[in-house]
Coordinates of C-alpha atoms in Angstrom, one line a residue:
M1 CA 4.9 0.9 -19.4
T2 CA 1.3 -0.5 -19.5
K3 CA 0.4 -4.1 -20.2
G4 CA -2.4 -5.1 -22.5
P5 CA -5.6 -6.6 -21.0
M6 CA -4.5 -10.1 -22.1
E7 CA -1.4 -10.0 -19.8
I8 CA -3.2 -9.7 -16.5
E9 CA -2.1 -12.6 -14.2
K10 CA -2.7 -14.0 -10.8
S11 CA -1.5 -11.7 -8.0
N12 CA -1.5 -8.6 -10.2
I13 CA -3.0 -5.4 -8.9
V14 CA -5.8 -4.0 -11.1
R15 CA -8.1 -1.0 -11.0
S16 CA -11.8 -1.4 -11.7
Q17 CA -12.9 0.7 -14.7
A18 CA -16.6 0.0 -14.7
G19 CA -19.5 -0.6 -12.3
R20 CA -20.2 0.7 -8.8
D21 CA -16.6 -0.3 -7.7
S22 CA -15.1 1.9 -10.4
G23 CA -11.7 3.3 -9.4
K24 CA -11.0 0.8 -6.6
L25 CA -7.9 -1.4 -6.5
F26 CA -8.1 -5.2 -6.3
V27 CA -5.8 -8.2 -6.2
V28 CA -6.3 -10.8 -9.0
L29 CA -6.9 -14.1 -7.2
D30 CA -7.6 -16.2 -10.3
V31 CA -7.9 -15.9 -14.1
D32 CA -10.8 -17.8 -15.8
G33 CA -10.7 -17.1 -19.5
E34 CA -12.2 -13.7 -20.0
Y35 CA -13.1 -13.3 -16.3
L36 CA -11.0 -12.4 -13.3
L37 CA -11.7 -13.2 -9.7
L38 CA -10.9 -10.1 -7.6
A39 CA -10.8 -9.3 -3.9
D40 CA -9.6 -6.3 -1.8
G41 CA -10.0 -7.8 1.7
K42 CA -12.5 -5.2 2.7
G43 CA -15.6 -4.7 0.5
R44 CA -14.8 -7.8 -1.5
K45 CA -13.4 -10.5 0.8
L46 CA -11.7 -13.8 -0.1
E47 CA -14.9 -15.7 0.7
S48 CA -16.9 -13.9 -2.0
P49 CA -14.5 -12.5 -4.7
K50 CA -15.8 -10.3 -7.5
R51 CA -16.0 -11.9 -10.9
K52 CA -15.3 -9.2 -13.5
K53 CA -14.5 -9.2 -17.2
R54 CA -10.9 -8.3 -18.2
R55 CA -12.0 -5.4 -20.3
H56 CA -13.6 -3.7 -17.2
V57 CA -10.3 -3.5 -15.3
S58 CA -6.9 -1.8 -16.1
F59 CA -3.6 -3.3 -15.1
V60 CA -1.9 -1.3 -12.3
A61 CA 1.1 -3.3 -11.0
A62 CA 2.6 -6.7 -10.9
E63 CA 3.3 -8.0 -7.4
Q64 CA 6.7 -9.4 -7.9
E65 CA 8.1 -12.1 -5.6
T66 CA 6.3 -11.2 -2.5
R67 CA 4.8 -13.5 0.1
L68 CA 1.3 -12.7 -1.1
S69 CA 2.1 -13.4 -4.8
R70 CA 3.7 -16.7 -3.9
K71 CA 0.7 -17.7 -1.8
I72 CA -1.8 -16.8 -4.6
R73 CA 0.2 -18.6 -7.3
G74 CA 0.9 -21.6 -5.1
G75 CA -2.6 -21.9 -3.6
G76 CA -1.5 -21.0 -0.1
K77 CA -3.8 -19.8 2.7
L78 CA -4.6 -16.1 2.3
T79 CA -6.1 -13.7 4.7
N80 CA -8.2 -10.6 4.0
S81 CA -5.8 -8.5 6.1
E82 CA -2.9 -9.5 3.8
L83 CA -4.8 -8.2 0.9
R84 CA -5.6 -5.0 2.7
R85 CA -2.0 -4.5 3.7
T86 CA -0.7 -5.1 0.2
L87 CA -3.1 -2.7 -1.4
A88 CA -2.5 -0.1 1.3
A89 CA 1.3 -0.4 0.8
Y90 CA 0.8 0.0 -3.0
R91 CA -1.4 3.1 -2.5
A92 CA 1.2 4.7 -0.2
A93 CA 4.0 4.0 -2.7
A94 CA 1.9 5.4 -5.6
E95 CA 1.2 8.6 -3.6
Q96 CA 4.9 9.1 -2.8
E97 CA 5.8 8.8 -6.5
G98 CA 3.1 11.1 -7.8

């Protein structure tokens, strides 16, 4: 079940499809029309998120009602370590499935 590019929302996990960060996972911090603001807490920190066009990323997963997704949607204070932890947990779950 894959979502189309227009359905990417705040707090979703996406994979970069273009550029030097191709293949990396990011959390969507904000949606601005055709652009997404992405961070992973390591190479791209919250202080300087990556601005990337929607068509250059693919939808990976929707963070359901987690603490992180509530903070992103509600404008709460995030930390880079929370982003790293969320992405690491997702990677671990994906490796167990596949």
